[in-house]
PDB file of C-alpha atoms in Angstrom:
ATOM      1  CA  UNK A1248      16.975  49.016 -13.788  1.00 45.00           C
ATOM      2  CA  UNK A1249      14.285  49.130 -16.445  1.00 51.00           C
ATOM      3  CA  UNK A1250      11.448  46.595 -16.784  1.00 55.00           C
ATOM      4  CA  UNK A1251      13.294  44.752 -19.670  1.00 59.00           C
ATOM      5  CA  UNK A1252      16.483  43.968 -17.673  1.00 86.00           C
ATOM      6  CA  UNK A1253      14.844  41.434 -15.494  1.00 90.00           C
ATOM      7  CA  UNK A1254      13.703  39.017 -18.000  1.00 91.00           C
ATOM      8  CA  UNK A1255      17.023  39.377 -19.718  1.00 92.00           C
ATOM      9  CA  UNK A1256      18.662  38.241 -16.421  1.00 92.00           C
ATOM     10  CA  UNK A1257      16.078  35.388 -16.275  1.00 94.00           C
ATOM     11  CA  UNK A1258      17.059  34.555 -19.820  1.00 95.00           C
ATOM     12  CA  UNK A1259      20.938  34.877 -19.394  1.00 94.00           C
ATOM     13  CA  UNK A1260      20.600  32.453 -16.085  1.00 94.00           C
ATOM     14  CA  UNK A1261      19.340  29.598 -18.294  1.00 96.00           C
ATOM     15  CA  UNK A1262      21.620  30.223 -21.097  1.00 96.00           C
ATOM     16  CA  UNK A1263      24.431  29.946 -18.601  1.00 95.00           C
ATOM     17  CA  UNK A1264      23.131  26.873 -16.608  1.00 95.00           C
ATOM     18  CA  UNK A1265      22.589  25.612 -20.449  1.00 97.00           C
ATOM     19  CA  UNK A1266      25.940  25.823 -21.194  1.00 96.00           C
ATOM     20  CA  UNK A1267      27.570  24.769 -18.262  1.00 95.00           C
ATOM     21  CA  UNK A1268      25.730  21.365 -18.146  1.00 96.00           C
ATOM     22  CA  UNK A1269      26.163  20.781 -21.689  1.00 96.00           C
ATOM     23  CA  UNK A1270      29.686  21.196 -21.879  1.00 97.00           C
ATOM     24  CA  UNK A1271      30.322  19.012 -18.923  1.00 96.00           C
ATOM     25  CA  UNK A1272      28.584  15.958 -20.394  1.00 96.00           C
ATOM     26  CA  UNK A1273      30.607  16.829 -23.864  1.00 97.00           C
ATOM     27  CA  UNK A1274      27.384  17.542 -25.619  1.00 96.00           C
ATOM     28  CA  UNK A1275      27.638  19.700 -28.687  1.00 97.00           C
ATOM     29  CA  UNK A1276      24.189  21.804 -29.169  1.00 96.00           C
ATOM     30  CA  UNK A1277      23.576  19.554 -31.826  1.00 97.00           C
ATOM     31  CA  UNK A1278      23.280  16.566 -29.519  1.00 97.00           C
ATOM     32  CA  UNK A1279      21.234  18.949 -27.140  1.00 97.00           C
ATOM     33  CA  UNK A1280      18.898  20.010 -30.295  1.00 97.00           C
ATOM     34  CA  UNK A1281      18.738  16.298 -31.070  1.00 97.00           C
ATOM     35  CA  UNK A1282      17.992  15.039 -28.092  1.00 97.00           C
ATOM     36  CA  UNK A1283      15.242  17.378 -27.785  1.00 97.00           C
ATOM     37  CA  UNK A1284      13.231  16.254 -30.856  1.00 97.00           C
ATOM     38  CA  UNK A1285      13.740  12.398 -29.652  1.00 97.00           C
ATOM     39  CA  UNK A1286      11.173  14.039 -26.804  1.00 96.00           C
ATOM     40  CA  UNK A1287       9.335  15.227 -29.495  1.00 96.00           C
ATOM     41  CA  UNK A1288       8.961  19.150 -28.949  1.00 97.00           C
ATOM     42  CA  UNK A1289      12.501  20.543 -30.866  1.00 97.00           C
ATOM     43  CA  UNK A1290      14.566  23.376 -30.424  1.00 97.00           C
ATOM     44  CA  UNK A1291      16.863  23.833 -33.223  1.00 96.00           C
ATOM     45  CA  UNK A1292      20.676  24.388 -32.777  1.00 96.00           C
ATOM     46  CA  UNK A1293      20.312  27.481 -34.150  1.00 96.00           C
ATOM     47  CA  UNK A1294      18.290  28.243 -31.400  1.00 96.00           C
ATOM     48  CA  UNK A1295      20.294  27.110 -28.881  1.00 96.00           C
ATOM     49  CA  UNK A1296      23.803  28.612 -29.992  1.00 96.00           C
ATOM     50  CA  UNK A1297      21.139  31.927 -30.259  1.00 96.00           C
ATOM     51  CA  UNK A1298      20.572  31.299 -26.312  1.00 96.00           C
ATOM     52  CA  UNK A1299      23.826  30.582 -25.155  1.00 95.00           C
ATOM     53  CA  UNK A1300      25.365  33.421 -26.937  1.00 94.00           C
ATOM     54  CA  UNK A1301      23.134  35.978 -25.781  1.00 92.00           C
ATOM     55  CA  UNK A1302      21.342  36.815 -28.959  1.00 93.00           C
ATOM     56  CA  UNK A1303      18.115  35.585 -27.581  1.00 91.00           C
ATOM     57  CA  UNK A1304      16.557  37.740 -25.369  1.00 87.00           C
ATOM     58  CA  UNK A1305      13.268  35.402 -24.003  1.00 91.00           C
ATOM     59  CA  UNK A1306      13.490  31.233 -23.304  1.00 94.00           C
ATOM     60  CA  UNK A1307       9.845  29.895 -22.256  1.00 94.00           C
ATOM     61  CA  UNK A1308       8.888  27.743 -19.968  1.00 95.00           C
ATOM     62  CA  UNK A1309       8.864  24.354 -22.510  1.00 96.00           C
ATOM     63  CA  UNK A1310      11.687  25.271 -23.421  1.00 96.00           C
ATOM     64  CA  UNK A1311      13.224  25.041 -20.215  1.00 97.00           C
ATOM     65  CA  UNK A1312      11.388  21.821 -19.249  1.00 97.00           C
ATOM     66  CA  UNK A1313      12.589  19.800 -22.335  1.00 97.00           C
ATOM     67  CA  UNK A1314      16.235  21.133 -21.839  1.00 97.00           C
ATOM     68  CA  UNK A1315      15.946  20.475 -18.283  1.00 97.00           C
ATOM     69  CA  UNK A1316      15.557  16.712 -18.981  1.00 97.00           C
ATOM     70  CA  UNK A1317      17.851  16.747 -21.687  1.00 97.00           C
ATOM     71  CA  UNK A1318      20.812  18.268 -19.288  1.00 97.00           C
ATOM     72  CA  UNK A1319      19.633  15.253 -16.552  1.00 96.00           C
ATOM     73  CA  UNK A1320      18.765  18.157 -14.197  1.00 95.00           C
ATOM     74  CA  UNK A1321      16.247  18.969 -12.061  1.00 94.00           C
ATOM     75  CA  UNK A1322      14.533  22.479 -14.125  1.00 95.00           C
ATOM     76  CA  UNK A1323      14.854  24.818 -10.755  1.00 94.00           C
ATOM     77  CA  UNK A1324      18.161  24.913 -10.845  1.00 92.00           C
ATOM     78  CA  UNK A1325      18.031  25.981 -14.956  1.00 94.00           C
ATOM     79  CA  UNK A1326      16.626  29.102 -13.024  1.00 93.00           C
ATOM     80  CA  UNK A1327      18.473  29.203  -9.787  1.00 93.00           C
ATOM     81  CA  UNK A1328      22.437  28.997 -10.098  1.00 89.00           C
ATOM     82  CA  UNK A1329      22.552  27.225  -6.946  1.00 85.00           C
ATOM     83  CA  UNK A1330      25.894  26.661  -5.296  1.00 84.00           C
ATOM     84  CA  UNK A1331      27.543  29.468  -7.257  1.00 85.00           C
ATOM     85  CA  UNK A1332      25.890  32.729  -5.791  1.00 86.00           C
ATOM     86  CA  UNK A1333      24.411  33.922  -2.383  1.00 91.00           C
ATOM     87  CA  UNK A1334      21.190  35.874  -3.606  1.00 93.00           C
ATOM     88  CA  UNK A1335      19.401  36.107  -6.787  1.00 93.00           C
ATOM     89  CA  UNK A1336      16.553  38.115  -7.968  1.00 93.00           C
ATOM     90  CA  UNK A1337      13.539  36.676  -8.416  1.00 92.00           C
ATOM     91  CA  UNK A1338      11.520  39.322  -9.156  1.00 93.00           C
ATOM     92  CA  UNK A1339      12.326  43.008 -10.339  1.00 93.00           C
ATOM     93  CA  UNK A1340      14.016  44.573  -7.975  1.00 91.00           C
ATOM     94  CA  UNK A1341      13.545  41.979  -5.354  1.00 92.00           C
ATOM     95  CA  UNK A1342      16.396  40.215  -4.649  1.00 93.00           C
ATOM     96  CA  UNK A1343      16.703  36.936  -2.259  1.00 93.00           C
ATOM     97  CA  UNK A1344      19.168  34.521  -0.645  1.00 93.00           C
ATOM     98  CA  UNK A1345      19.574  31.216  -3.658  1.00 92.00           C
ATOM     99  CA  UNK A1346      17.722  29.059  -1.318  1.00 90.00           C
ATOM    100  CA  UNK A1347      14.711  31.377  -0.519  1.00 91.00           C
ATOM    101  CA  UNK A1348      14.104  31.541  -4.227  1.00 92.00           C
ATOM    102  CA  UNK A1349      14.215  28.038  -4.231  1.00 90.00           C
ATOM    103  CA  UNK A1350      12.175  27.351  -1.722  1.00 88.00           C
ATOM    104  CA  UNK A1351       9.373  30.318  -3.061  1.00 88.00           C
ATOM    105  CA  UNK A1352       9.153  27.965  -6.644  1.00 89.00           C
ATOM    106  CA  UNK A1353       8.588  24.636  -4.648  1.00 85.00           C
ATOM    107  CA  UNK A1354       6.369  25.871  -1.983  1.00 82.00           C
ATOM    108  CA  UNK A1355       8.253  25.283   1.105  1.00 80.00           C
ATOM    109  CA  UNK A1356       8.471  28.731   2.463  1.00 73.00           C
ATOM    110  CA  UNK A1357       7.902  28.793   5.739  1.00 67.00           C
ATOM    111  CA  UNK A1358       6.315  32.047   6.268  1.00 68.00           C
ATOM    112  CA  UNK A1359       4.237  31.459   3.019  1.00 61.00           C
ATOM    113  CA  UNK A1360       0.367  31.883   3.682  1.00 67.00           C
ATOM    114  CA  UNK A1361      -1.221  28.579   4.078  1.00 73.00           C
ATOM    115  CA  UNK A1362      -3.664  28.815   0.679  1.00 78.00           C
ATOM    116  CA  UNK A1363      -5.113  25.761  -1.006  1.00 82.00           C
ATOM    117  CA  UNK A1364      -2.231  25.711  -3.192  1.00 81.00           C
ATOM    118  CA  UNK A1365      -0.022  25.657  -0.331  1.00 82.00           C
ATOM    119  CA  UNK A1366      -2.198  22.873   1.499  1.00 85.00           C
ATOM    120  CA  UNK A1367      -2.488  20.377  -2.014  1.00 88.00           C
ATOM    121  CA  UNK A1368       1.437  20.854  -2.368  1.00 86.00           C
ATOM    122  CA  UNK A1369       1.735  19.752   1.704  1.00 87.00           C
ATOM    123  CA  UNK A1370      -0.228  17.052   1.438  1.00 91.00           C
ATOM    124  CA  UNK A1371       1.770  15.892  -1.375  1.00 93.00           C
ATOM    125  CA  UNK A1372       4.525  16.438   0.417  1.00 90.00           C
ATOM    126  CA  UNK A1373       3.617  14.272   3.332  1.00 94.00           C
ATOM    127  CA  UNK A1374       2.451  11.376   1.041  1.00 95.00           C
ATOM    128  CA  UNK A1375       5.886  11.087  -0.773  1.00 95.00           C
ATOM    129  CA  UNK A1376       7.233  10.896   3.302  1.00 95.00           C
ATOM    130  CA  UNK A1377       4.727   8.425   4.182  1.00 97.00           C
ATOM    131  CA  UNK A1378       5.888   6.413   0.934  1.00 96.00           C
ATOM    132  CA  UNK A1379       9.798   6.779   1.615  1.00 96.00           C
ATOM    133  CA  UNK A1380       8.735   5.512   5.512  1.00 97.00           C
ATOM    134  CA  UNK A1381       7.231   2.835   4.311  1.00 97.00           C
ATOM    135  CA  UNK A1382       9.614   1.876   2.009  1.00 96.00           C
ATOM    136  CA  UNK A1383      12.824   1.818   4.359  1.00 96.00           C
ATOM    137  CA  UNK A1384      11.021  -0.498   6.797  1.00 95.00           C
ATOM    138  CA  UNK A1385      10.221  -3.162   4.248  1.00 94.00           C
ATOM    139  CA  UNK A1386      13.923  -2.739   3.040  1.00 95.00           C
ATOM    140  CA  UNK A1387      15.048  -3.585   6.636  1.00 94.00           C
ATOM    141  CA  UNK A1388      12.684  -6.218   7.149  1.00 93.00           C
ATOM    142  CA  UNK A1389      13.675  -8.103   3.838  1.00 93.00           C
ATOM    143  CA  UNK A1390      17.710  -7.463   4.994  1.00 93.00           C
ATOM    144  CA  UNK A1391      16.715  -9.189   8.776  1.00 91.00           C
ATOM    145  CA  UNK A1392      15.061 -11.935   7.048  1.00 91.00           C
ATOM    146  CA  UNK A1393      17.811 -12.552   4.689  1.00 91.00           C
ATOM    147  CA  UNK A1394      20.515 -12.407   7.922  1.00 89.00           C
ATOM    148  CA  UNK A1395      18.126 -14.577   9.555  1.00 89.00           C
ATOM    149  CA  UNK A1396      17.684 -17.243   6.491  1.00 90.00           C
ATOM    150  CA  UNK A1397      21.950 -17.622   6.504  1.00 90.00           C
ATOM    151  CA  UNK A1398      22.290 -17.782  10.111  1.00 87.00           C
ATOM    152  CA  UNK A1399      23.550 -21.277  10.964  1.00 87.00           C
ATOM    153  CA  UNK A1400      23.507 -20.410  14.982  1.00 88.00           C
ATOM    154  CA  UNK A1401      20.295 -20.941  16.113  1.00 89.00           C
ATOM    155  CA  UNK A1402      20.307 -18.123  18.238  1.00 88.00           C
ATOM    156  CA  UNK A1403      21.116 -15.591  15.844  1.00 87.00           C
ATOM    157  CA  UNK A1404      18.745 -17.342  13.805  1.00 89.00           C
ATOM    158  CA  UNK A1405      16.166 -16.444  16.228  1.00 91.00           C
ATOM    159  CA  UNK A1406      17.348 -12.701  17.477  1.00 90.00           C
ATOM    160  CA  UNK A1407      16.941 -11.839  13.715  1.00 89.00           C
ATOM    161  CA  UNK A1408      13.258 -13.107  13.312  1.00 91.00           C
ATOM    162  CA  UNK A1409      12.617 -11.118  16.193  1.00 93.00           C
ATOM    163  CA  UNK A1410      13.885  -8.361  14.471  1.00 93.00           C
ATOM    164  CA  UNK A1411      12.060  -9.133  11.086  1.00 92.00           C
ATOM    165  CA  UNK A1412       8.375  -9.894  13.253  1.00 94.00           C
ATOM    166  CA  UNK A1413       9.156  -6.049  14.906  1.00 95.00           C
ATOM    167  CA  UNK A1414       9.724  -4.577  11.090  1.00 94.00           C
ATOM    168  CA  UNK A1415       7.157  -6.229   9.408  1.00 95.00           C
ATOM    169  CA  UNK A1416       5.101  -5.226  12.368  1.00 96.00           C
ATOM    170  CA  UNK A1417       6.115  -1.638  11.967  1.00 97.00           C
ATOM    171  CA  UNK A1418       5.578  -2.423   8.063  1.00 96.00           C
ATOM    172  CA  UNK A1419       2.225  -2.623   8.727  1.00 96.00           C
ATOM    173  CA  UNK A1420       1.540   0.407  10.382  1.00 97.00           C
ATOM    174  CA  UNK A1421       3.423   2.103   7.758  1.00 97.00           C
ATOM    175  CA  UNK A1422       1.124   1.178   4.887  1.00 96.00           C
ATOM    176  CA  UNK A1423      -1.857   1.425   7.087  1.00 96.00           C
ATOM    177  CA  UNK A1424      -0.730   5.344   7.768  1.00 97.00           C
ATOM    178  CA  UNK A1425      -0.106   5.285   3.643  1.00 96.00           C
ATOM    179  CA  UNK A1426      -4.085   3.989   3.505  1.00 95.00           C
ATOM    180  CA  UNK A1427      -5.182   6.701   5.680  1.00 96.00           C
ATOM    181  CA  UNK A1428      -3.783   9.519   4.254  1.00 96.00           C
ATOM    182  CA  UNK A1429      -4.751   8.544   0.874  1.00 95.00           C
ATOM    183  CA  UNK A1430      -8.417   8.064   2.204  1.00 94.00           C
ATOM    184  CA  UNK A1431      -7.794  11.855   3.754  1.00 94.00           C
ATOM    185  CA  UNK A1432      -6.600  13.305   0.616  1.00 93.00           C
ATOM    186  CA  UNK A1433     -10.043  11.921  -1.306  1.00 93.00           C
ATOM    187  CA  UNK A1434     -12.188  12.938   1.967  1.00 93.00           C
ATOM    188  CA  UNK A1435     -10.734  16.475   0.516  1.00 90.00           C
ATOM    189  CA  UNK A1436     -11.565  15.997  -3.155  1.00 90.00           C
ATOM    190  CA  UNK A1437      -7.549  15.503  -4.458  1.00 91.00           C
ATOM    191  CA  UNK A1438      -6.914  13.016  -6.582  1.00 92.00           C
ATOM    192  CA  UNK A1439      -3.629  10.788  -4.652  1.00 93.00           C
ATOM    193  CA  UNK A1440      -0.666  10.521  -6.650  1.00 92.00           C
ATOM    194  CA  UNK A1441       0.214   7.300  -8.003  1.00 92.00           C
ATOM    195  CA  UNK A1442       1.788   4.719  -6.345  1.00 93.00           C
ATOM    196  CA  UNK A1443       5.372   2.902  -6.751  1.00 92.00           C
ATOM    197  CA  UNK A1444       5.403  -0.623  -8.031  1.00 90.00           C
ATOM    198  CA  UNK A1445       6.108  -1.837  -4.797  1.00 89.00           C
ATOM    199  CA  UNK A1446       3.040  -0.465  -3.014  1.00 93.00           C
ATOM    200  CA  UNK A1447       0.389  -0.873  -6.491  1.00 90.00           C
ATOM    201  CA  UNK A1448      -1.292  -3.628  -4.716  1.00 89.00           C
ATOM    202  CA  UNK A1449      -2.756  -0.606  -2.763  1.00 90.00           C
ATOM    203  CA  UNK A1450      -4.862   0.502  -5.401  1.00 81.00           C
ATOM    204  CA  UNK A1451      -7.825  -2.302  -5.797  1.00 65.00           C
ATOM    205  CA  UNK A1452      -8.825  -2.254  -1.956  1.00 53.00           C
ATOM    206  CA  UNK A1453      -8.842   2.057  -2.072  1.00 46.00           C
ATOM    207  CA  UNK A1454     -10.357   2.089  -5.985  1.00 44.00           C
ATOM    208  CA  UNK A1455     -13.428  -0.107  -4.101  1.00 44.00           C
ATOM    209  CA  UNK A1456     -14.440   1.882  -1.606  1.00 44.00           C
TER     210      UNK A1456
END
């Protein structure tokens, strides 16, 4: 293998995730070219007829970005065939099980040094957990207090108040733990990501401190 293969492999995994996805939402690569001025950075048709066919030996990473959204996929997997090979090589010469590659891009090697990259993308990580945690409870707790608000025995009535005091107690300590690791990831000079509607009113009380 010379040096010039791998980035032609690179370039011919795109082209083929490219076509794949556009062809099964019925998109001609007129509609894709289209689509990507409405985002405002175009690729022509020519362009992208150049890709799939082959004729284009380099994509960059824009490029991949905007098509990524255009295709309604996630851009890893413009990169990654996942679900349609076992390995893939992700650098020259070095060639990995589909997930490990994966998992190399995102961060979430396990084995991978711990490095401040590595830290800011784990603390990320736990944040968007925190968030998800704290979102299922106050789903549960709204459900329970809608069961309790159409219960006509009194006793049900009550069983499910209980239930809604316990989840809006848990609730609590959910956007509490939210609070504190927010607080943490300041203590450490990163800037928190934002916040989902739901959970905005968060933002005065940490912006005053």
């Amino acid at each position: 293998m010379t040096q010039t293969d791998w980035p032609s492999k690179v370039t011919a995994r795109v082209a083929d995730a490219l076509r794949a996805r556009r062809e099964e939402l019925g998109l001609t690569a007129q509609d894709v070219a289209d689509a990507c001025i409405a985002l405002g950075y175009p690729i022509p048709r020519s362009v992208i007829a150049n890709l799939e066919n082959g004729r284009r030996a380099s994509v960059g990473l824009a490029e991949i970005l905007i098509l990524a959204e255009v295709l309604g996929v996630p851009p890893i997997t413009m990169l990654f065939p996942l679900g349609t090979a076992p390995a893939v090589e992700v650098l020259p010469g070095r060639e990995v099980s589909m997930w490990d590659a994966v998992a190399w891009v995102t961060g979430e090697l396990r084995e991978a040094p711990e490095t401040p990259a590595q830290t800011m993308l784990n603390m990320f990580r736990e944040h968007g957990i925190l968030v998800s945690v704290a979102s299922l409870s106050r789903q549960m707790g709204e459900e329970k207090r809608r069961e309790a608000a159409l219960a006509r025995d009194p006793e049900h009535r009550a069983k499910f108040l209980g239930m809604v005091a316990e989840l809006d107690r848990i609730h609590a300590q959910d956007i509490q733990a939210i609070r504190d690791w927010r607080a943490r990831m300041r203590e450490q000079e990163v800037v928190p990501p934002a916040l989902p509607d739901d959970f905005a009113y968060l933002e005065p009380s940490e912006s005053a401190q």
